[in-house]
Amino acid sequence: MTAPADGGADADVRLRRMPKVELHCHLEGCVRPGTFLELARAHGVPLPTTDPERVYAYTDMASFLAVFERLAAAVVTRDDVRRISYEALVDAARGSAVVYREMFVNPTLHPTLPYDELLAGITEGVHEARRDTGIVTRLIPSVYRAHSPAAAADMVRAVARGDRDLVVGIGMDGDETAGPPASFTEAYALARDAGLQVTAHAGERFGAEEVRTCLDLLGCTRIDHGYGLLQDAELLARVRDTGTHVTCAWLSTTYNYRGPADTHPIRLLHDAGVRISLGSDDPALGGTDLAGDYRAVSARLGLTADDLARQNHAALDAAWLPAEEKAAVRARLEDAGG
Ligand code: ADE
Ligand code: ZN
């Protein structure tokens, strides 16, 4: 590993303390291993090991998603959801100075918990975390690609009918090889018609075509991961020129990308002038946090603290937050000199 671009321990402290805007993080990917073990025991979810150091072990995208699904299966009651939401947010605020987070949740991975109960549990955790740390949060219920288009459409109907105080849009995640984005056209149309914002994970494993589908057919105004853009110069230029925000995540590149640092997809999107920002994605599964990811892209890819501070402003520009609340978050970035 090379030294951080800005050099040394002071730079690490600056990266950790820098107020952060995070647009790409999954609630279920934030569950502390100890909490998961407790919930799995309480709900009879079979465990491969009871060692908190190894319970989230995976080697590739498929085994990663299997861990993610097992984790979600242990989150069953409204109070489980309240607890994991609270823990996720205080960990981000205290450990990484996250001041604003938009967080994905997969309602269809909690099939026995009605959507309104799920949302009520998250809302309680969000308010408790705000009270204790000041972190501001919005939610993005997410379509799980291994589940059916009909389940996705039903999910969106529940989201559209439900409370919208915290819910700002819908997303899509899960296995890129499971369901093509075009099969979720109905779900996305329902969401847009209900006035929800829309984004999608696309191009995480480097395909450009599905990014195009998410933009053109699903109407996405942001893209999550988006590395496949690098395969298509015209699409890349379009995303750059329209200022479409791409939420990158260091974590999944650690097992999906094997090349050198100077052609790392996050470095290349940054160099191409695309508006990007970093999200921790699934910090508990990475055994790290957003501040650790800032350190990794600084040390490994040479992004500077100033680059990352600018990315926080770009993320806030792209955030789905009303103007007044946005201004308050912006003041927190500026007060800290970030
Ligand atoms: N769900 C949680 N993390 C994910 C990732 N990195 N890719 C796709 N789906 C996910
Ligand atoms: Zn993600």
Tab-separated table of C-alpha atoms and ligand atoms in Angstrom:
chain	number	residue	atom	x	y	z
A	1	MET	CA	0.000	0.000	0.000
A	2	THR	CA	1.276	3.480	-0.835
A	3	ALA	CA	1.009	6.491	1.488
A	4	PRO	CA	-2.212	8.535	1.470
A	5	ALA	CA	-2.158	11.182	-1.280
A	6	ASP	CA	-2.047	13.973	1.300
A	7	GLY	CA	0.361	11.998	3.496
A	8	GLY	CA	0.262	10.592	6.998
A	9	ALA	CA	-1.771	10.466	10.171
A	10	ASP	CA	-3.013	14.063	9.981
A	11	ALA	CA	-4.518	13.330	6.580
A	12	ASP	CA	-6.275	10.266	8.001
A	13	VAL	CA	-7.714	12.349	10.817
A	14	ARG	CA	-8.928	14.957	8.318
A	15	LEU	CA	-10.585	12.242	6.226
A	16	ARG	CA	-12.276	10.702	9.254
A	17	ARG	CA	-13.543	14.025	10.632
A	18	MET	CA	-14.625	15.497	7.301
A	19	PRO	CA	-18.453	15.831	7.383
A	20	LYS	CA	-19.844	13.393	4.835
A	21	VAL	CA	-22.889	13.086	2.620
A	22	GLU	CA	-23.580	9.458	1.800
A	23	LEU	CA	-26.037	8.451	-0.922
A	24	HIS	CA	-25.211	4.746	-1.227
A	25	CYS	CA	-25.642	2.535	1.804
A	26	HIS	CA	-27.894	-0.462	2.547
A	27	LEU	CA	-29.587	-0.729	5.937
A	28	GLU	CA	-29.155	-4.507	5.999
A	29	GLY	CA	-25.471	-4.110	5.144
A	30	CYS	CA	-24.910	-2.067	8.311
A	31	VAL	CA	-25.921	-4.710	10.876
A	32	ARG	CA	-23.180	-5.175	13.452
A	33	PRO	CA	-22.042	-8.839	13.547
A	34	GLY	CA	-22.957	-9.111	17.244
A	35	THR	CA	-26.466	-7.795	16.563
A	36	PHE	CA	-26.868	-10.220	13.667
A	37	LEU	CA	-25.876	-13.180	15.852
A	38	GLU	CA	-28.408	-12.155	18.512
A	39	LEU	CA	-31.220	-11.663	15.999
A	40	ALA	CA	-30.398	-14.886	14.124
A	41	ARG	CA	-30.548	-16.865	17.382
A	42	ALA	CA	-33.822	-15.194	18.382
A	43	HIS	CA	-35.459	-16.008	15.042
A	44	GLY	CA	-33.910	-19.433	14.387
A	45	VAL	CA	-31.874	-18.422	11.335
A	46	PRO	CA	-29.243	-21.130	10.709
A	47	LEU	CA	-25.679	-19.848	11.046
A	48	PRO	CA	-22.537	-21.156	9.310
A	49	THR	CA	-20.508	-20.068	12.373
A	50	THR	CA	-21.091	-18.146	15.585
A	51	ASP	CA	-17.736	-16.392	15.296
A	52	PRO	CA	-18.490	-12.676	14.734
A	53	GLU	CA	-15.185	-12.335	12.894
A	54	ARG	CA	-16.180	-14.910	10.282
A	55	VAL	CA	-19.964	-14.820	10.146
A	56	TYR	CA	-19.932	-12.428	7.168
A	57	ALA	CA	-17.279	-14.284	5.135
A	58	TYR	CA	-17.630	-14.160	1.331
A	59	THR	CA	-15.330	-14.366	-1.666
A	60	ASP	CA	-17.259	-12.926	-4.589
A	61	MET	CA	-20.498	-11.214	-5.574
A	62	ALA	CA	-22.611	-14.382	-5.328
A	63	SER	CA	-21.394	-15.363	-1.856
A	64	PHE	CA	-21.650	-11.716	-0.790
A	65	LEU	CA	-25.331	-11.601	-1.745
A	66	ALA	CA	-25.952	-14.930	0.035
A	67	VAL	CA	-24.585	-13.360	3.238
A	68	PHE	CA	-26.731	-10.274	2.630
A	69	GLU	CA	-29.880	-12.393	2.261
A	70	ARG	CA	-29.121	-14.388	5.425
A	71	LEU	CA	-28.586	-11.148	7.259
A	72	ALA	CA	-31.911	-9.761	6.084
A	73	ALA	CA	-33.670	-12.978	7.149
A	74	ALA	CA	-32.632	-12.301	10.750
A	75	VAL	CA	-34.395	-8.914	10.760
A	76	VAL	CA	-37.993	-9.865	11.447
A	77	THR	CA	-39.801	-7.558	13.869
A	78	ARG	CA	-40.459	-3.845	13.935
A	79	ASP	CA	-38.163	-3.561	16.954
A	80	ASP	CA	-35.367	-5.427	15.124
A	81	VAL	CA	-35.668	-2.816	12.399
A	82	ARG	CA	-35.670	0.056	14.893
A	83	ARG	CA	-32.533	-1.328	16.508
A	84	ILE	CA	-30.545	-1.913	13.323
A	85	SER	CA	-31.568	1.481	11.939
A	86	TYR	CA	-30.424	3.236	15.099
A	87	GLU	CA	-27.141	1.331	15.220
A	88	ALA	CA	-26.462	1.863	11.514
A	89	LEU	CA	-26.911	5.610	11.807
A	90	VAL	CA	-25.060	6.250	15.061
A	91	ASP	CA	-22.150	4.150	13.762
A	92	ALA	CA	-22.010	6.293	10.609
A	93	ALA	CA	-22.348	9.583	12.470
A	94	ARG	CA	-19.878	8.812	15.250
A	95	GLY	CA	-17.384	6.709	13.318
A	96	SER	CA	-17.327	8.511	9.974
A	97	ALA	CA	-18.859	11.970	10.559
A	98	VAL	CA	-21.753	11.239	8.191
A	99	VAL	CA	-24.143	14.182	8.504
A	100	TYR	CA	-26.615	13.144	5.812
A	101	ARG	CA	-27.381	9.666	4.552
A	102	GLU	CA	-29.818	8.239	2.027
A	103	MET	CA	-30.238	4.602	2.934
A	104	PHE	CA	-31.559	1.675	0.897
A	105	VAL	CA	-33.758	-1.004	2.422
A	106	ASN	CA	-35.121	-4.118	0.686
A	107	PRO	CA	-38.740	-4.598	1.833
A	108	THR	CA	-39.139	-7.876	-0.108
A	109	LEU	CA	-36.284	-9.427	1.896
A	110	HIS	CA	-38.492	-9.088	5.007
A	111	PRO	CA	-41.573	-10.900	3.688
A	112	THR	CA	-43.308	-11.408	7.043
A	113	LEU	CA	-43.065	-7.752	8.036
A	114	PRO	CA	-45.734	-5.528	6.421
A	115	TYR	CA	-44.171	-2.514	4.697
A	116	ASP	CA	-45.835	-0.011	7.055
A	117	GLU	CA	-44.395	-1.831	10.085
A	118	LEU	CA	-40.954	-1.943	8.483
A	119	LEU	CA	-41.138	1.773	7.786
A	120	ALA	CA	-42.380	2.519	11.310
A	121	GLY	CA	-39.404	0.651	12.798
A	122	ILE	CA	-36.923	2.481	10.580
A	123	THR	CA	-38.570	5.810	11.365
A	124	GLU	CA	-38.156	5.217	15.109
A	125	GLY	CA	-34.480	4.365	14.658
A	126	VAL	CA	-33.937	7.379	12.407
A	127	HIS	CA	-35.471	9.768	14.951
A	128	GLU	CA	-33.498	8.284	17.857
A	129	ALA	CA	-30.257	8.548	15.871
A	130	ARG	CA	-31.033	12.158	14.930
A	131	ARG	CA	-31.699	12.980	18.591
A	132	ASP	CA	-28.399	11.416	19.695
A	133	THR	CA	-26.057	12.459	16.858
A	134	GLY	CA	-27.765	15.015	14.590
A	135	ILE	CA	-27.566	12.726	11.529
A	136	VAL	CA	-30.224	13.504	8.900
A	137	THR	CA	-31.601	10.522	6.979
A	138	ARG	CA	-33.849	9.720	4.038
A	139	LEU	CA	-34.913	6.284	2.789
A	140	ILE	CA	-34.889	4.546	-0.567
A	141	PRO	CA	-36.842	1.256	-0.596
A	142	SER	CA	-35.084	-0.939	-3.106
A	143	VAL	CA	-36.265	-3.548	-5.615
A	144	TYR	CA	-34.383	-6.827	-5.174
A	145	ARG	CA	-33.477	-8.111	-8.621
A	146	ALA	CA	-33.745	-11.808	-7.785
A	147	HIS	CA	-37.394	-11.269	-6.846
A	148	SER	CA	-40.135	-11.032	-9.449
A	149	PRO	CA	-41.234	-7.932	-11.369
A	150	ALA	CA	-44.703	-8.439	-9.835
A	151	ALA	CA	-43.215	-8.359	-6.327
A	152	ALA	CA	-41.359	-5.173	-7.279
A	153	ALA	CA	-44.541	-3.526	-8.540
A	154	ASP	CA	-46.408	-4.531	-5.348
A	155	MET	CA	-43.577	-3.117	-3.274
A	156	VAL	CA	-43.741	0.201	-5.120
A	157	ARG	CA	-47.523	0.375	-4.642
A	158	ALA	CA	-47.019	-0.059	-0.882
A	159	VAL	CA	-44.311	2.609	-0.885
A	160	ALA	CA	-46.521	5.013	-2.845
A	161	ARG	CA	-49.431	4.487	-0.401
A	162	GLY	CA	-47.236	4.645	2.694
A	163	ASP	CA	-45.863	7.476	4.760
A	164	ARG	CA	-43.552	9.698	2.717
A	165	ASP	CA	-41.903	11.825	5.409
A	166	LEU	CA	-38.619	9.948	5.065
A	167	VAL	CA	-39.100	8.030	1.825
A	168	VAL	CA	-37.782	9.922	-1.189
A	169	GLY	CA	-37.392	7.401	-3.971
A	170	ILE	CA	-36.861	3.824	-5.007
A	171	GLY	CA	-33.728	1.945	-5.993
A	172	MET	CA	-32.809	-1.496	-7.299
A	173	ASP	CA	-30.057	-3.820	-6.138
A	174	GLY	CA	-29.117	-7.485	-5.877
A	175	ASP	CA	-27.779	-9.830	-8.512
A	176	GLU	CA	-27.161	-8.080	-11.854
A	177	THR	CA	-27.326	-11.450	-13.572
A	178	ALA	CA	-30.736	-12.328	-12.064
A	179	GLY	CA	-33.235	-9.964	-13.633
A	180	PRO	CA	-32.549	-7.470	-16.448
A	181	PRO	CA	-33.492	-3.884	-15.494
A	182	ALA	CA	-36.031	-3.742	-18.345
A	183	SER	CA	-38.196	-6.302	-16.529
A	184	PHE	CA	-38.829	-3.729	-13.798
A	185	THR	CA	-40.263	-1.102	-16.159
A	186	GLU	CA	-43.731	-1.277	-14.575
A	187	ALA	CA	-42.401	-0.860	-11.029
A	188	TYR	CA	-40.363	2.168	-12.088
A	189	ALA	CA	-43.266	3.749	-13.974
A	190	LEU	CA	-45.462	3.356	-10.881
A	191	ALA	CA	-42.776	4.993	-8.766
A	192	ARG	CA	-42.309	7.941	-11.109
A	193	ASP	CA	-46.074	8.414	-11.412
A	194	ALA	CA	-46.266	8.534	-7.613
A	195	GLY	CA	-43.718	11.338	-7.547
A	196	LEU	CA	-40.870	9.212	-6.237
A	197	GLN	CA	-37.288	9.738	-7.379
A	198	VAL	CA	-35.625	6.729	-9.024
A	199	THR	CA	-32.123	5.295	-9.056
A	200	ALA	CA	-30.690	1.814	-9.688
A	201	HIS	CA	-27.567	-0.250	-9.151
A	202	ALA	CA	-26.231	-0.772	-12.665
A	203	GLY	CA	-22.899	-1.541	-14.251
A	204	GLU	CA	-21.420	-2.740	-10.965
A	205	ARG	CA	-19.869	-5.579	-12.895
A	206	PHE	CA	-18.908	-3.346	-15.766
A	207	GLY	CA	-21.774	-3.667	-18.294
A	208	ALA	CA	-22.692	-0.404	-20.073
A	209	GLU	CA	-25.942	-1.533	-21.658
A	210	GLU	CA	-27.806	-1.885	-18.414
A	211	VAL	CA	-26.780	1.598	-17.329
A	212	ARG	CA	-28.321	2.873	-20.564
A	213	THR	CA	-31.533	0.924	-19.864
A	214	CYS	CA	-31.744	2.372	-16.350
A	215	LEU	CA	-31.373	5.894	-17.699
A	216	ASP	CA	-33.553	5.612	-20.796
A	217	LEU	CA	-36.227	3.079	-19.867
A	218	LEU	CA	-36.459	3.304	-16.095
A	219	GLY	CA	-35.920	7.076	-15.989
A	220	CYS	CA	-33.152	7.003	-13.385
A	221	THR	CA	-31.706	10.382	-12.485
A	222	ARG	CA	-28.855	8.855	-10.502
A	223	ILE	CA	-26.912	5.619	-10.980
A	224	ASP	CA	-25.392	3.448	-8.255
A	225	HIS	CA	-21.926	2.025	-9.050
A	226	GLY	CA	-22.133	2.738	-12.806
A	227	TYR	CA	-18.653	1.424	-13.624
A	228	GLY	CA	-19.971	-0.030	-16.892
A	229	LEU	CA	-20.090	3.532	-18.211
A	230	LEU	CA	-16.378	3.170	-18.821
A	231	GLN	CA	-17.141	0.684	-21.607
A	232	ASP	CA	-19.111	3.224	-23.626
A	233	ALA	CA	-17.496	6.595	-24.379
A	234	GLU	CA	-20.687	8.177	-25.726
A	235	LEU	CA	-22.748	7.203	-22.672
A	236	LEU	CA	-19.951	8.288	-20.355
A	237	ALA	CA	-19.856	11.718	-22.017
A	238	ARG	CA	-23.625	11.997	-21.760
A	239	VAL	CA	-23.618	11.199	-18.036
A	240	ARG	CA	-20.807	13.701	-17.498
A	241	ASP	CA	-22.471	16.437	-19.559
A	242	THR	CA	-25.893	16.025	-17.945
A	243	GLY	CA	-24.315	16.053	-14.472
A	244	THR	CA	-25.956	12.728	-13.636
A	245	HIS	CA	-24.626	11.715	-10.239
A	246	VAL	CA	-22.990	8.282	-9.826
A	247	THR	CA	-22.695	6.848	-6.313
A	248	CYS	CA	-19.563	4.718	-6.169
A	249	ALA	CA	-18.559	2.249	-3.462
A	250	TRP	CA	-15.049	1.063	-2.746
A	251	LEU	CA	-16.195	-2.155	-1.076
A	252	SER	CA	-17.515	-4.136	-4.011
A	253	THR	CA	-14.594	-3.123	-6.210
A	254	THR	CA	-12.350	-4.991	-3.769
A	255	TYR	CA	-13.786	-8.280	-5.026
A	256	ASN	CA	-15.050	-7.310	-8.493
A	257	TYR	CA	-11.986	-5.441	-9.802
A	258	ARG	CA	-8.548	-7.005	-10.018
A	259	GLY	CA	-6.611	-4.489	-12.133
A	260	PRO	CA	-4.077	-1.779	-11.287
A	261	ALA	CA	-4.920	1.395	-9.350
A	262	ASP	CA	-4.538	3.745	-12.305
A	263	THR	CA	-7.362	2.010	-14.184
A	264	HIS	CA	-9.554	1.472	-11.136
A	265	PRO	CA	-13.140	2.366	-12.155
A	266	ILE	CA	-13.600	4.942	-9.374
A	267	ARG	CA	-10.370	6.684	-10.420
A	268	LEU	CA	-11.426	6.638	-14.079
A	269	LEU	CA	-14.923	8.020	-13.397
A	270	HIS	CA	-13.331	10.778	-11.321
A	271	ASP	CA	-10.779	11.542	-14.061
A	272	ALA	CA	-13.539	11.577	-16.703
A	273	GLY	CA	-15.241	14.429	-14.850
A	274	VAL	CA	-18.329	12.454	-13.840
A	275	ARG	CA	-20.033	13.748	-10.705
A	276	ILE	CA	-19.353	10.943	-8.254
A	277	SER	CA	-19.396	10.402	-4.509
A	278	LEU	CA	-18.480	7.532	-2.239
A	279	GLY	CA	-20.862	5.366	-0.220
A	280	SER	CA	-19.987	2.627	2.232
A	281	ASP	CA	-22.575	0.294	0.590
A	282	ASP	CA	-22.452	-2.469	3.231
A	283	PRO	CA	-19.956	-1.331	5.860
A	284	ALA	CA	-20.584	-4.209	8.294
A	285	LEU	CA	-19.851	-6.737	5.562
A	286	GLY	CA	-16.696	-4.877	4.628
A	287	GLY	CA	-15.517	-4.783	8.222
A	288	THR	CA	-14.937	-1.095	7.654
A	289	ASP	CA	-16.800	2.211	7.467
A	290	LEU	CA	-17.114	5.209	5.179
A	291	ALA	CA	-14.107	6.955	6.710
A	292	GLY	CA	-12.091	3.788	6.047
A	293	ASP	CA	-13.235	3.858	2.430
A	294	TYR	CA	-12.148	7.500	2.110
A	295	ARG	CA	-8.780	6.437	3.414
A	296	ALA	CA	-8.630	3.538	0.935
A	297	VAL	CA	-9.381	5.677	-2.128
A	298	SER	CA	-6.905	8.254	-0.925
A	299	ALA	CA	-4.153	5.704	-0.245
A	300	ARG	CA	-4.783	3.388	-3.173
A	301	LEU	CA	-6.219	5.639	-5.880
A	302	GLY	CA	-4.626	8.972	-5.009
A	303	LEU	CA	-7.851	10.946	-4.543
A	304	THR	CA	-7.069	13.895	-2.280
A	305	ALA	CA	-8.997	15.171	0.727
A	306	ASP	CA	-10.000	18.179	-1.391
A	307	ASP	CA	-11.336	15.847	-4.105
A	308	LEU	CA	-13.382	14.022	-1.474
A	309	ALA	CA	-14.657	17.238	0.097
A	310	ARG	CA	-15.825	18.357	-3.368
A	311	GLN	CA	-17.542	14.997	-3.813
A	312	ASN	CA	-19.531	15.632	-0.634
A	313	HIS	CA	-20.845	18.851	-2.124
A	314	ALA	CA	-21.669	17.040	-5.378
A	315	ALA	CA	-23.531	14.389	-3.367
A	316	LEU	CA	-25.496	17.070	-1.556
A	317	ASP	CA	-26.368	18.709	-4.886
A	318	ALA	CA	-27.761	15.338	-5.995
A	319	ALA	CA	-29.456	14.537	-2.679
A	320	TRP	CA	-33.228	14.118	-2.593
A	321	LEU	CA	-33.740	16.581	0.216
A	322	PRO	CA	-35.865	19.774	0.241
A	323	ALA	CA	-33.888	22.986	-0.325
A	324	GLU	CA	-34.155	24.262	3.245
A	325	GLU	CA	-32.837	21.057	4.791
A	326	LYS	CA	-30.163	20.874	2.108
A	327	ALA	CA	-28.974	24.334	3.077
A	328	ALA	CA	-28.709	23.242	6.718
A	329	VAL	CA	-26.599	20.219	5.742
A	330	ARG	CA	-24.475	22.429	3.461
A	331	ALA	CA	-23.805	24.713	6.423
A	332	ARG	CA	-22.507	21.728	8.376
A	333	LEU	CA	-20.100	20.903	5.545
A	334	GLU	CA	-18.939	24.495	5.325
A	335	ASP	CA	-18.641	25.036	9.084
A	336	ALA	CA	-16.126	22.238	9.157
A	337	GLY	CA	-14.220	23.720	6.219
A	338	GLY	CA	-15.273	20.794	4.025
B	1	ADE	N1	-27.081	-5.125	-2.127
B	1	ADE	C1	-26.290	-4.759	-1.119
B	1	ADE	N2	-25.051	-4.489	-1.558
B	1	ADE	C2	-25.067	-4.695	-2.902
B	1	ADE	C3	-24.130	-4.569	-3.928
B	1	ADE	N3	-22.879	-4.177	-3.713
B	1	ADE	N4	-24.512	-4.885	-5.180
B	1	ADE	C4	-25.755	-5.271	-5.439
B	1	ADE	N5	-26.682	-5.395	-4.492
B	1	ADE	C5	-26.359	-5.108	-3.245
B	2	ZN	ZN	-25.259	-0.935	-3.112
